[in-house]
Amino acid sequence: MYNQEDLQQERWRQINTLKIFNDNVSQVTDNAEYKVDFSSGPNKFSLNVILTPDFPMVRPILKISPSINHLWVNASGDEIINAPGLLNFTRHSDLGRVVQAVIRELQRRPPLITSHVPNNVPSYNNYVPTSLTYQNHPPYPHQSYVPQSRTDSSLPDLSGLSLSELKLLDENEEYLDAYVKSLPNIQQLENVIDSLISTNESLANENLEKENKLKELTQETKEKVELLTELQCTHEMKNHQYDQLVERYSPHNIRERLLKTVNIHEEESERIADNFLDNKIDLDTFLGTYIDKRVVTHRLRAKEERLSFQLEALEKASY
């Protein structure tokens, strides 16, 4: 059994989905009734979403105003009863999506407004849920979708025509066409068609106006793609140079270069000493060049030994 607190939380969640998935939602009665205004063709409609005390254990009541002719409404034309999402509604459904599907259906197929005003229709506008007591209701039974057929059996005002006028309707196609076009339902249908044509023309004009902007954005995108390609090439080249420099100035390579330089200076200092012993250079020249070479060699060897010690310490620390 569901407790009252859980069902109240679920009720508020359902109300939030109504506001999330639909525009123009206004509150009629807090926690009990909400109104969604929308347009379909040239007409404006209001869909009242009524939540009974047992909601969401039972499905909501959807009232449409003004009354319409549609397969999803009842015989009075003022209540949605055959919408698939409504027929299959459970506490795990999203109220907002159910209402959104109903509105989209009515906008895709603009309904005809009926002149019939239902009598004795119960009103929930004054309902205020002071205490919501929930019971563990069985799941709402799924109903089969059965379209209702509510076609009038006769044309309006046809009974008021004289025999000669009826005969004229039967024999004269132009007179019949004029009579049919004067019917309210046909006029409403023509208004819907005119509205759709106007909407299509407006969309076509908007598309034409946006064509130049689209071309500009396409060219701008192309230029940015070319710039991106160029930057990628530059990045790859710089990255290759970076890898070379990293390898060149790695500690191991620096140590090898220091050791090589030390060996070169030692060989040069030995050659200077041999030249002095062979009397190829005098004492002053020997002292000036030999001592300088030995000092440089000593400094380089000290650096090489210190770097080798540091590298060995790092290698030991890594194990």
PDB file of C-alpha atoms in Angstrom:
ATOM      1  CA  MET A   1       0.000   0.000   0.000  1.00  0.00           C
ATOM      2  CA  TYR A   2       1.281   3.446  -0.892  1.00  0.00           C
ATOM      3  CA  ASN A   3       1.431   5.943   1.956  1.00  0.00           C
ATOM      4  CA  GLN A   4      -0.023   9.423   1.689  1.00  0.00           C
ATOM      5  CA  GLU A   5       3.354  11.192   1.689  1.00  0.00           C
ATOM      6  CA  ASP A   6       4.690   9.137  -1.237  1.00  0.00           C
ATOM      7  CA  LEU A   7       1.540   9.739  -3.281  1.00  0.00           C
ATOM      8  CA  GLN A   8       1.635  13.461  -2.541  1.00  0.00           C
ATOM      9  CA  GLN A   9       5.241  13.592  -3.766  1.00  0.00           C
ATOM     10  CA  GLU A  10       4.230  11.682  -6.897  1.00  0.00           C
ATOM     11  CA  ARG A  11       1.320  14.087  -7.405  1.00  0.00           C
ATOM     12  CA  TRP A  12       3.652  17.107  -7.302  1.00  0.00           C
ATOM     13  CA  ARG A  13       6.072  15.350  -9.653  1.00  0.00           C
ATOM     14  CA  GLN A  14       3.254  14.853 -12.153  1.00  0.00           C
ATOM     15  CA  ILE A  15       2.265  18.535 -11.866  1.00  0.00           C
ATOM     16  CA  ASN A  16       5.890  19.550 -12.490  1.00  0.00           C
ATOM     17  CA  THR A  17       6.008  17.469 -15.683  1.00  0.00           C
ATOM     18  CA  LEU A  18       2.894  19.333 -16.860  1.00  0.00           C
ATOM     19  CA  LYS A  19       4.782  22.637 -16.539  1.00  0.00           C
ATOM     20  CA  ILE A  20       8.001  21.251 -18.032  1.00  0.00           C
ATOM     21  CA  PHE A  21       6.568  19.775 -21.244  1.00  0.00           C
ATOM     22  CA  ASN A  22       3.930  22.435 -21.977  1.00  0.00           C
ATOM     23  CA  ASP A  23       3.792  26.201 -22.442  1.00  0.00           C
ATOM     24  CA  ASN A  24       1.151  28.615 -21.156  1.00  0.00           C
ATOM     25  CA  VAL A  25       0.281  26.550 -18.076  1.00  0.00           C
ATOM     26  CA  SER A  26      -1.717  28.454 -15.454  1.00  0.00           C
ATOM     27  CA  GLN A  27      -3.069  27.353 -12.115  1.00  0.00           C
ATOM     28  CA  VAL A  28      -6.835  27.325 -11.619  1.00  0.00           C
ATOM     29  CA  THR A  29      -6.916  25.559  -8.253  1.00  0.00           C
ATOM     30  CA  ASP A  30      -3.743  24.689  -6.387  1.00  0.00           C
ATOM     31  CA  ASN A  31      -2.938  20.979  -6.550  1.00  0.00           C
ATOM     32  CA  ALA A  32      -6.261  20.253  -8.278  1.00  0.00           C
ATOM     33  CA  GLU A  33      -6.772  21.997 -11.631  1.00  0.00           C
ATOM     34  CA  TYR A  34      -4.517  23.606 -14.240  1.00  0.00           C
ATOM     35  CA  LYS A  35      -5.238  25.217 -17.604  1.00  0.00           C
ATOM     36  CA  VAL A  36      -3.114  24.985 -20.753  1.00  0.00           C
ATOM     37  CA  ASP A  37      -3.843  27.530 -23.514  1.00  0.00           C
ATOM     38  CA  PHE A  38      -2.838  26.744 -27.095  1.00  0.00           C
ATOM     39  CA  SER A  39      -3.707  27.570 -30.696  1.00  0.00           C
ATOM     40  CA  SER A  40      -4.708  25.249 -33.518  1.00  0.00           C
ATOM     41  CA  GLY A  41      -5.223  26.737 -36.943  1.00  0.00           C
ATOM     42  CA  PRO A  42      -7.109  30.037 -36.548  1.00  0.00           C
ATOM     43  CA  ASN A  43      -8.691  28.982 -33.246  1.00  0.00           C
ATOM     44  CA  LYS A  44      -7.574  29.266 -29.631  1.00  0.00           C
ATOM     45  CA  PHE A  45      -8.322  26.503 -27.133  1.00  0.00           C
ATOM     46  CA  SER A  46      -8.035  25.879 -23.416  1.00  0.00           C
ATOM     47  CA  LEU A  47      -7.331  22.426 -22.016  1.00  0.00           C
ATOM     48  CA  ASN A  48      -8.282  22.114 -18.351  1.00  0.00           C
ATOM     49  CA  VAL A  49      -6.362  19.379 -16.522  1.00  0.00           C
ATOM     50  CA  ILE A  50      -8.411  18.264 -13.511  1.00  0.00           C
ATOM     51  CA  LEU A  51      -6.734  16.132 -10.847  1.00  0.00           C
ATOM     52  CA  THR A  52      -9.150  14.193  -8.647  1.00  0.00           C
ATOM     53  CA  PRO A  53      -8.236  13.302  -5.024  1.00  0.00           C
ATOM     54  CA  ASP A  54      -7.142   9.825  -6.160  1.00  0.00           C
ATOM     55  CA  PHE A  55      -4.722  11.132  -8.816  1.00  0.00           C
ATOM     56  CA  PRO A  56      -2.180   9.756  -9.846  1.00  0.00           C
ATOM     57  CA  MET A  57      -3.690   6.364  -8.974  1.00  0.00           C
ATOM     58  CA  VAL A  58      -6.439   7.232 -11.453  1.00  0.00           C
ATOM     59  CA  ARG A  59      -6.061   9.140 -14.707  1.00  0.00           C
ATOM     60  CA  PRO A  60      -6.692  12.900 -14.919  1.00  0.00           C
ATOM     61  CA  ILE A  61      -9.739  14.530 -16.498  1.00  0.00           C
ATOM     62  CA  LEU A  62      -8.996  16.635 -19.600  1.00  0.00           C
ATOM     63  CA  LYS A  63     -11.657  19.212 -20.512  1.00  0.00           C
ATOM     64  CA  ILE A  64     -11.378  21.042 -23.858  1.00  0.00           C
ATOM     65  CA  SER A  65     -12.947  24.440 -24.515  1.00  0.00           C
ATOM     66  CA  PRO A  66     -14.573  25.343 -26.860  1.00  0.00           C
ATOM     67  CA  SER A  67     -16.209  22.021 -27.766  1.00  0.00           C
ATOM     68  CA  ILE A  68     -14.816  20.280 -30.851  1.00  0.00           C
ATOM     69  CA  ASN A  69     -15.390  17.422 -33.268  1.00  0.00           C
ATOM     70  CA  HIS A  70     -12.563  14.894 -32.901  1.00  0.00           C
ATOM     71  CA  LEU A  71     -12.109  11.155 -32.514  1.00  0.00           C
ATOM     72  CA  TRP A  72     -10.464  11.630 -29.116  1.00  0.00           C
ATOM     73  CA  VAL A  73     -13.342  13.557 -27.476  1.00  0.00           C
ATOM     74  CA  ASN A  74     -16.629  12.396 -25.997  1.00  0.00           C
ATOM     75  CA  ALA A  75     -20.076  12.817 -27.567  1.00  0.00           C
ATOM     76  CA  SER A  76     -20.433  16.273 -26.024  1.00  0.00           C
ATOM     77  CA  GLY A  77     -17.148  17.359 -27.596  1.00  0.00           C
ATOM     78  CA  ASP A  78     -15.822  18.888 -24.360  1.00  0.00           C
ATOM     79  CA  GLU A  79     -13.706  16.094 -22.805  1.00  0.00           C
ATOM     80  CA  ILE A  80     -10.702  14.146 -24.084  1.00  0.00           C
ATOM     81  CA  ILE A  81     -11.382  10.458 -23.416  1.00  0.00           C
ATOM     82  CA  ASN A  82      -9.766   8.400 -26.203  1.00  0.00           C
ATOM     83  CA  ALA A  83      -6.193   9.740 -26.289  1.00  0.00           C
ATOM     84  CA  PRO A  84      -3.856   6.689 -26.160  1.00  0.00           C
ATOM     85  CA  GLY A  85      -1.713   8.178 -23.399  1.00  0.00           C
ATOM     86  CA  LEU A  86      -4.830   8.854 -21.341  1.00  0.00           C
ATOM     87  CA  LEU A  87      -6.269   5.373 -21.872  1.00  0.00           C
ATOM     88  CA  ASN A  88      -2.989   3.775 -20.754  1.00  0.00           C
ATOM     89  CA  PHE A  89      -2.313   6.224 -17.907  1.00  0.00           C
ATOM     90  CA  THR A  90      -0.717   4.871 -14.712  1.00  0.00           C
ATOM     91  CA  ARG A  91       1.015   6.510 -11.765  1.00  0.00           C
ATOM     92  CA  HIS A  92       4.305   5.918 -13.605  1.00  0.00           C
ATOM     93  CA  SER A  93       3.185   7.925 -16.655  1.00  0.00           C
ATOM     94  CA  ASP A  94       4.185  11.562 -17.218  1.00  0.00           C
ATOM     95  CA  LEU A  95       1.174  13.864 -17.073  1.00  0.00           C
ATOM     96  CA  GLY A  96       3.060  16.523 -19.030  1.00  0.00           C
ATOM     97  CA  ARG A  97       3.802  14.172 -21.936  1.00  0.00           C
ATOM     98  CA  VAL A  98       0.187  12.974 -22.073  1.00  0.00           C
ATOM     99  CA  VAL A  99      -1.107  16.551 -22.304  1.00  0.00           C
ATOM    100  CA  GLN A 100       1.637  17.448 -24.795  1.00  0.00           C
ATOM    101  CA  ALA A 101       0.591  14.550 -27.064  1.00  0.00           C
ATOM    102  CA  VAL A 102      -3.055  15.696 -26.973  1.00  0.00           C
ATOM    103  CA  ILE A 103      -2.131  19.276 -27.891  1.00  0.00           C
ATOM    104  CA  ARG A 104       0.166  18.155 -30.718  1.00  0.00           C
ATOM    105  CA  GLU A 105      -2.594  15.952 -32.145  1.00  0.00           C
ATOM    106  CA  LEU A 106      -5.059  18.853 -32.136  1.00  0.00           C
ATOM    107  CA  GLN A 107      -2.453  21.149 -33.718  1.00  0.00           C
ATOM    108  CA  ARG A 108      -1.578  18.650 -36.453  1.00  0.00           C
ATOM    109  CA  ARG A 109      -5.244  18.094 -37.234  1.00  0.00           C
ATOM    110  CA  PRO A 110      -7.089  21.324 -36.379  1.00  0.00           C
ATOM    111  CA  PRO A 111     -10.547  20.267 -35.163  1.00  0.00           C
ATOM    112  CA  LEU A 112     -13.856  21.868 -36.070  1.00  0.00           C
ATOM    113  CA  ILE A 113     -15.538  23.819 -33.307  1.00  0.00           C
ATOM    114  CA  THR A 114     -19.082  22.653 -32.555  1.00  0.00           C
ATOM    115  CA  SER A 115     -21.943  24.928 -31.581  1.00  0.00           C
ATOM    116  CA  HIS A 116     -23.265  22.371 -29.093  1.00  0.00           C
ATOM    117  CA  VAL A 117     -22.924  23.433 -25.456  1.00  0.00           C
ATOM    118  CA  PRO A 118     -23.266  20.499 -23.044  1.00  0.00           C
ATOM    119  CA  ASN A 119     -25.626  20.808 -20.111  1.00  0.00           C
ATOM    120  CA  ASN A 120     -25.207  19.524 -16.587  1.00  0.00           C
ATOM    121  CA  VAL A 121     -21.446  19.091 -16.943  1.00  0.00           C
ATOM    122  CA  PRO A 122     -19.870  18.786 -13.476  1.00  0.00           C
ATOM    123  CA  SER A 123     -17.429  21.555 -12.610  1.00  0.00           C
ATOM    124  CA  TYR A 124     -14.236  21.004 -10.657  1.00  0.00           C
ATOM    125  CA  ASN A 125     -13.167  24.641 -10.556  1.00  0.00           C
ATOM    126  CA  ASN A 126     -14.195  25.080  -6.929  1.00  0.00           C
ATOM    127  CA  TYR A 127     -12.627  21.841  -5.734  1.00  0.00           C
ATOM    128  CA  VAL A 128      -9.928  22.448  -3.094  1.00  0.00           C
ATOM    129  CA  PRO A 129      -8.242  19.300  -1.727  1.00  0.00           C
ATOM    130  CA  THR A 130      -8.000  20.059   2.004  1.00  0.00           C
ATOM    131  CA  SER A 131      -7.152  16.495   2.927  1.00  0.00           C
ATOM    132  CA  LEU A 132      -5.958  13.989   0.372  1.00  0.00           C
ATOM    133  CA  THR A 133      -6.690  10.440   1.508  1.00  0.00           C
ATOM    134  CA  TYR A 134      -5.262   7.841  -0.813  1.00  0.00           C
ATOM    135  CA  GLN A 135      -6.191   4.196  -1.059  1.00  0.00           C
ATOM    136  CA  ASN A 136      -4.451   1.357  -2.790  1.00  0.00           C
ATOM    137  CA  HIS A 137      -6.516   1.295  -5.969  1.00  0.00           C
ATOM    138  CA  PRO A 138      -6.127  -1.438  -8.554  1.00  0.00           C
ATOM    139  CA  PRO A 139      -4.417  -0.348 -11.788  1.00  0.00           C
ATOM    140  CA  TYR A 140      -6.641   1.647 -14.067  1.00  0.00           C
ATOM    141  CA  PRO A 141      -8.067  -0.791 -16.633  1.00  0.00           C
ATOM    142  CA  HIS A 142      -6.740  -0.365 -20.149  1.00  0.00           C
ATOM    143  CA  GLN A 143      -9.452   0.520 -22.604  1.00  0.00           C
ATOM    144  CA  SER A 144      -9.540  -0.203 -26.287  1.00  0.00           C
ATOM    145  CA  TYR A 145      -9.331   2.789 -28.554  1.00  0.00           C
ATOM    146  CA  VAL A 146     -12.753   2.998 -30.167  1.00  0.00           C
ATOM    147  CA  PRO A 147     -13.288   6.082 -32.347  1.00  0.00           C
ATOM    148  CA  GLN A 148     -16.674   7.670 -31.979  1.00  0.00           C
ATOM    149  CA  SER A 149     -18.659   8.464 -35.059  1.00  0.00           C
ATOM    150  CA  ARG A 150     -20.772  11.575 -34.682  1.00  0.00           C
ATOM    151  CA  THR A 151     -21.720  12.518 -38.238  1.00  0.00           C
ATOM    152  CA  ASP A 152     -24.871  14.558 -38.561  1.00  0.00           C
ATOM    153  CA  SER A 153     -27.589  12.750 -40.470  1.00  0.00           C
ATOM    154  CA  SER A 154     -28.837  15.877 -42.216  1.00  0.00           C
ATOM    155  CA  LEU A 155     -27.550  19.212 -43.461  1.00  0.00           C
ATOM    156  CA  PRO A 156     -28.585  22.264 -41.401  1.00  0.00           C
ATOM    157  CA  ASP A 157     -31.554  24.249 -42.728  1.00  0.00           C
ATOM    158  CA  LEU A 158     -32.183  21.643 -45.406  1.00  0.00           C
ATOM    159  CA  SER A 159     -35.662  20.969 -44.032  1.00  0.00           C
ATOM    160  CA  GLY A 160     -36.565  24.621 -44.492  1.00  0.00           C
ATOM    161  CA  LEU A 161     -35.970  24.609 -48.246  1.00  0.00           C
ATOM    162  CA  SER A 162     -38.844  24.403 -50.666  1.00  0.00           C
ATOM    163  CA  LEU A 163     -39.263  21.574 -53.139  1.00  0.00           C
ATOM    164  CA  SER A 164     -38.111  23.792 -56.000  1.00  0.00           C
ATOM    165  CA  GLU A 165     -35.002  24.787 -54.059  1.00  0.00           C
ATOM    166  CA  LEU A 166     -34.223  21.169 -53.272  1.00  0.00           C
ATOM    167  CA  LYS A 167     -34.683  20.301 -56.929  1.00  0.00           C
ATOM    168  CA  LEU A 168     -32.376  23.165 -57.874  1.00  0.00           C
ATOM    169  CA  LEU A 169     -29.743  21.777 -55.490  1.00  0.00           C
ATOM    170  CA  ASP A 170     -30.047  18.403 -57.166  1.00  0.00           C
ATOM    171  CA  GLU A 171     -29.839  19.706 -60.731  1.00  0.00           C
ATOM    172  CA  ASN A 172     -27.586  22.779 -60.518  1.00  0.00           C
ATOM    173  CA  GLU A 173     -23.991  22.053 -59.471  1.00  0.00           C
ATOM    174  CA  GLU A 174     -23.098  25.737 -59.126  1.00  0.00           C
ATOM    175  CA  TYR A 175     -26.053  26.314 -56.815  1.00  0.00           C
ATOM    176  CA  LEU A 176     -25.095  23.192 -54.841  1.00  0.00           C
ATOM    177  CA  ASP A 177     -21.470  24.347 -54.562  1.00  0.00           C
ATOM    178  CA  ALA A 178     -22.570  27.758 -53.330  1.00  0.00           C
ATOM    179  CA  TYR A 179     -24.886  26.163 -50.767  1.00  0.00           C
ATOM    180  CA  VAL A 180     -22.177  23.784 -49.506  1.00  0.00           C
ATOM    181  CA  LYS A 181     -19.632  26.615 -49.225  1.00  0.00           C
ATOM    182  CA  SER A 182     -22.101  28.565 -47.101  1.00  0.00           C
ATOM    183  CA  LEU A 183     -22.243  25.804 -44.483  1.00  0.00           C
ATOM    184  CA  PRO A 184     -20.535  26.789 -41.181  1.00  0.00           C
ATOM    185  CA  ASN A 185     -18.356  23.658 -41.045  1.00  0.00           C
ATOM    186  CA  ILE A 186     -17.117  24.228 -44.595  1.00  0.00           C
ATOM    187  CA  GLN A 187     -16.385  27.879 -43.829  1.00  0.00           C
ATOM    188  CA  GLN A 188     -14.419  26.853 -40.744  1.00  0.00           C
ATOM    189  CA  LEU A 189     -12.506  24.311 -42.804  1.00  0.00           C
ATOM    190  CA  GLU A 190     -11.693  26.946 -45.424  1.00  0.00           C
ATOM    191  CA  ASN A 191     -10.503  29.252 -42.648  1.00  0.00           C
ATOM    192  CA  VAL A 192      -8.211  26.509 -41.399  1.00  0.00           C
ATOM    193  CA  ILE A 193      -6.875  25.928 -44.918  1.00  0.00           C
ATOM    194  CA  ASP A 194      -6.315  29.671 -45.425  1.00  0.00           C
ATOM    195  CA  SER A 195      -4.523  29.841 -42.092  1.00  0.00           C
ATOM    196  CA  LEU A 196      -2.268  26.914 -43.012  1.00  0.00           C
ATOM    197  CA  ILE A 197      -1.489  28.460 -46.393  1.00  0.00           C
ATOM    198  CA  SER A 198      -0.638  31.739 -44.694  1.00  0.00           C
ATOM    199  CA  THR A 199       1.570  29.913 -42.200  1.00  0.00           C
ATOM    200  CA  ASN A 200       3.381  28.050 -44.991  1.00  0.00           C
ATOM    201  CA  GLU A 201       3.937  31.284 -46.907  1.00  0.00           C
ATOM    202  CA  SER A 202       5.281  32.929 -43.777  1.00  0.00           C
ATOM    203  CA  LEU A 203       7.668  30.026 -43.169  1.00  0.00           C
ATOM    204  CA  ALA A 204       8.795  30.133 -46.801  1.00  0.00           C
ATOM    205  CA  ASN A 205       9.508  33.870 -46.533  1.00  0.00           C
ATOM    206  CA  GLU A 206      11.436  33.343 -43.309  1.00  0.00           C
ATOM    207  CA  ASN A 207      13.497  30.620 -44.969  1.00  0.00           C
ATOM    208  CA  LEU A 208      14.295  32.918 -47.895  1.00  0.00           C
ATOM    209  CA  GLU A 209      15.300  35.690 -45.513  1.00  0.00           C
ATOM    210  CA  LYS A 210      17.624  33.311 -43.686  1.00  0.00           C
ATOM    211  CA  GLU A 211      19.195  31.991 -46.896  1.00  0.00           C
ATOM    212  CA  ASN A 212      21.822  34.762 -47.113  1.00  0.00           C
ATOM    213  CA  LYS A 213      22.635  34.382 -43.435  1.00  0.00           C
ATOM    214  CA  LEU A 214      22.987  30.637 -43.935  1.00  0.00           C
ATOM    215  CA  LYS A 215      25.405  31.206 -46.832  1.00  0.00           C
ATOM    216  CA  GLU A 216      27.455  33.595 -44.676  1.00  0.00           C
ATOM    217  CA  LEU A 217      27.594  31.083 -41.844  1.00  0.00           C
ATOM    218  CA  THR A 218      28.539  28.314 -44.292  1.00  0.00           C
ATOM    219  CA  GLN A 219      31.420  30.399 -45.658  1.00  0.00           C
ATOM    220  CA  GLU A 220      32.485  31.338 -42.144  1.00  0.00           C
ATOM    221  CA  THR A 221      32.454  27.692 -41.128  1.00  0.00           C
ATOM    222  CA  LYS A 222      34.514  26.756 -44.191  1.00  0.00           C
ATOM    223  CA  GLU A 223      37.113  29.421 -43.340  1.00  0.00           C
ATOM    224  CA  LYS A 224      37.294  28.239 -39.750  1.00  0.00           C
ATOM    225  CA  VAL A 225      37.752  24.640 -40.891  1.00  0.00           C
ATOM    226  CA  GLU A 226      40.650  25.744 -43.114  1.00  0.00           C
ATOM    227  CA  LEU A 227      42.148  27.697 -40.211  1.00  0.00           C
ATOM    228  CA  LEU A 228      41.750  24.680 -37.955  1.00  0.00           C
ATOM    229  CA  THR A 229      43.524  22.481 -40.509  1.00  0.00           C
ATOM    230  CA  GLU A 230      46.389  24.972 -40.726  1.00  0.00           C
ATOM    231  CA  LEU A 231      46.661  25.167 -36.943  1.00  0.00           C
ATOM    232  CA  GLN A 232      46.698  21.386 -36.716  1.00  0.00           C
ATOM    233  CA  CYS A 233      49.619  21.211 -39.156  1.00  0.00           C
ATOM    234  CA  THR A 234      51.480  23.895 -37.197  1.00  0.00           C
ATOM    235  CA  HIS A 235      50.770  22.060 -33.963  1.00  0.00           C
ATOM    236  CA  GLU A 236      52.113  18.786 -35.349  1.00  0.00           C
ATOM    237  CA  MET A 237      55.285  20.509 -36.572  1.00  0.00           C
ATOM    238  CA  LYS A 238      55.832  22.288 -33.241  1.00  0.00           C
ATOM    239  CA  ASN A 239      55.139  19.081 -31.377  1.00  0.00           C
ATOM    240  CA  HIS A 240      57.763  17.270 -33.467  1.00  0.00           C
ATOM    241  CA  GLN A 241      60.280  20.029 -32.728  1.00  0.00           C
ATOM    242  CA  TYR A 242      59.429  19.786 -29.049  1.00  0.00           C
ATOM    243  CA  ASP A 243      60.047  16.036 -29.043  1.00  0.00           C
ATOM    244  CA  GLN A 244      63.427  16.575 -30.686  1.00  0.00           C
ATOM    245  CA  LEU A 245      64.413  19.208 -28.116  1.00  0.00           C
ATOM    246  CA  VAL A 246      63.238  17.009 -25.252  1.00  0.00           C
ATOM    247  CA  GLU A 247      65.372  14.184 -26.546  1.00  0.00           C
ATOM    248  CA  ARG A 248      68.330  16.468 -27.197  1.00  0.00           C
ATOM    249  CA  TYR A 249      68.288  18.039 -23.739  1.00  0.00           C
ATOM    250  CA  SER A 250      67.390  14.962 -21.762  1.00  0.00           C
ATOM    251  CA  PRO A 251      69.668  14.368 -18.720  1.00  0.00           C
ATOM    252  CA  HIS A 252      71.197  11.234 -20.249  1.00  0.00           C
ATOM    253  CA  ASN A 253      72.085  13.018 -23.492  1.00  0.00           C
ATOM    254  CA  ILE A 254      73.555  15.966 -21.575  1.00  0.00           C
ATOM    255  CA  ARG A 255      75.731  13.556 -19.569  1.00  0.00           C
ATOM    256  CA  GLU A 256      76.940  11.865 -22.761  1.00  0.00           C
ATOM    257  CA  ARG A 257      77.794  15.223 -24.323  1.00  0.00           C
ATOM    258  CA  LEU A 258      79.640  16.334 -21.164  1.00  0.00           C
ATOM    259  CA  LEU A 259      81.654  13.108 -21.133  1.00  0.00           C
ATOM    260  CA  LYS A 260      82.494  13.502 -24.812  1.00  0.00           C
ATOM    261  CA  THR A 261      83.619  17.115 -24.271  1.00  0.00           C
ATOM    262  CA  VAL A 262      85.758  16.080 -21.281  1.00  0.00           C
ATOM    263  CA  ASN A 263      87.519  13.455 -23.395  1.00  0.00           C
ATOM    264  CA  ILE A 264      88.172  16.001 -26.145  1.00  0.00           C
ATOM    265  CA  HIS A 265      89.731  18.488 -23.673  1.00  0.00           C
ATOM    266  CA  GLU A 266      91.883  15.770 -22.108  1.00  0.00           C
ATOM    267  CA  GLU A 267      93.190  14.762 -25.516  1.00  0.00           C
ATOM    268  CA  GLU A 268      93.991  18.400 -26.319  1.00  0.00           C
ATOM    269  CA  SER A 269      95.782  18.906 -22.994  1.00  0.00           C
ATOM    270  CA  GLU A 270      97.850  15.741 -23.596  1.00  0.00           C
ATOM    271  CA  ARG A 271      98.761  16.979 -27.073  1.00  0.00           C
ATOM    272  CA  ILE A 272      99.921  20.313 -25.588  1.00  0.00           C
ATOM    273  CA  ALA A 273     102.052  18.419 -23.076  1.00  0.00           C
ATOM    274  CA  ASP A 274     103.614  16.301 -25.835  1.00  0.00           C
ATOM    275  CA  ASN A 275     104.398  19.431 -27.868  1.00  0.00           C
ATOM    276  CA  PHE A 276     106.142  20.963 -24.849  1.00  0.00           C
ATOM    277  CA  LEU A 277     108.189  17.812 -24.249  1.00  0.00           C
ATOM    278  CA  ASP A 278     109.181  17.772 -27.916  1.00  0.00           C
ATOM    279  CA  ASN A 279     110.255  21.438 -27.611  1.00  0.00           C
ATOM    280  CA  LYS A 280     107.620  22.484 -30.111  1.00  0.00           C
ATOM    281  CA  ILE A 281     106.309  25.198 -27.773  1.00  0.00           C
ATOM    282  CA  ASP A 282     108.047  27.279 -25.114  1.00  0.00           C
ATOM    283  CA  LEU A 283     107.311  27.253 -21.371  1.00  0.00           C
ATOM    284  CA  ASP A 284     105.099  30.326 -21.296  1.00  0.00           C
ATOM    285  CA  THR A 285     102.895  29.023 -24.102  1.00  0.00           C
ATOM    286  CA  PHE A 286     102.682  25.636 -22.407  1.00  0.00           C
ATOM    287  CA  LEU A 287     101.666  27.076 -19.058  1.00  0.00           C
ATOM    288  CA  GLY A 288      99.087  29.441 -20.616  1.00  0.00           C
ATOM    289  CA  THR A 289      97.325  26.784 -22.694  1.00  0.00           C
ATOM    290  CA  TYR A 290      97.801  23.602 -20.676  1.00  0.00           C
ATOM    291  CA  ILE A 291      96.537  25.016 -17.380  1.00  0.00           C
ATOM    292  CA  ASP A 292      93.454  26.524 -19.074  1.00  0.00           C
ATOM    293  CA  LYS A 293      92.614  23.196 -20.712  1.00  0.00           C
ATOM    294  CA  ARG A 294      93.033  21.286 -17.438  1.00  0.00           C
ATOM    295  CA  VAL A 295      90.813  23.763 -15.547  1.00  0.00           C
ATOM    296  CA  VAL A 296      88.028  23.451 -18.146  1.00  0.00           C
ATOM    297  CA  THR A 297      88.421  19.668 -18.188  1.00  0.00           C
ATOM    298  CA  HIS A 298      88.189  19.517 -14.392  1.00  0.00           C
ATOM    299  CA  ARG A 299      85.019  21.639 -14.300  1.00  0.00           C
ATOM    300  CA  LEU A 300      83.319  19.602 -17.024  1.00  0.00           C
ATOM    301  CA  ARG A 301      84.253  16.316 -15.352  1.00  0.00           C
ATOM    302  CA  ALA A 302      82.858  17.568 -12.039  1.00  0.00           C
ATOM    303  CA  LYS A 303      79.550  18.443 -13.727  1.00  0.00           C
ATOM    304  CA  GLU A 304      79.453  15.068 -15.479  1.00  0.00           C
ATOM    305  CA  GLU A 305      80.104  13.173 -12.244  1.00  0.00           C
ATOM    306  CA  ARG A 306      77.479  15.182 -10.324  1.00  0.00           C
ATOM    307  CA  LEU A 307      74.872  14.596 -13.068  1.00  0.00           C
ATOM    308  CA  SER A 308      75.707  10.865 -13.173  1.00  0.00           C
ATOM    309  CA  PHE A 309      75.226  10.659  -9.402  1.00  0.00           C
ATOM    310  CA  GLN A 310      71.828  12.386  -9.641  1.00  0.00           C
ATOM    311  CA  LEU A 311      70.665  10.080 -12.445  1.00  0.00           C
ATOM    312  CA  GLU A 312      71.724   6.994 -10.496  1.00  0.00           C
ATOM    313  CA  ALA A 313      69.818   8.266  -7.456  1.00  0.00           C
ATOM    314  CA  LEU A 314      66.693   8.811  -9.554  1.00  0.00           C
ATOM    315  CA  GLU A 315      66.948   5.337 -11.067  1.00  0.00           C
ATOM    316  CA  LYS A 316      67.263   3.779  -7.607  1.00  0.00           C
ATOM    317  CA  ALA A 317      64.283   5.769  -6.330  1.00  0.00           C
ATOM    318  CA  SER A 318      62.122   4.588  -9.232  1.00  0.00           C
ATOM    319  CA  TYR A 319      62.555   0.893  -8.307  1.00  0.00           C
TER     320      TYR A 319
END
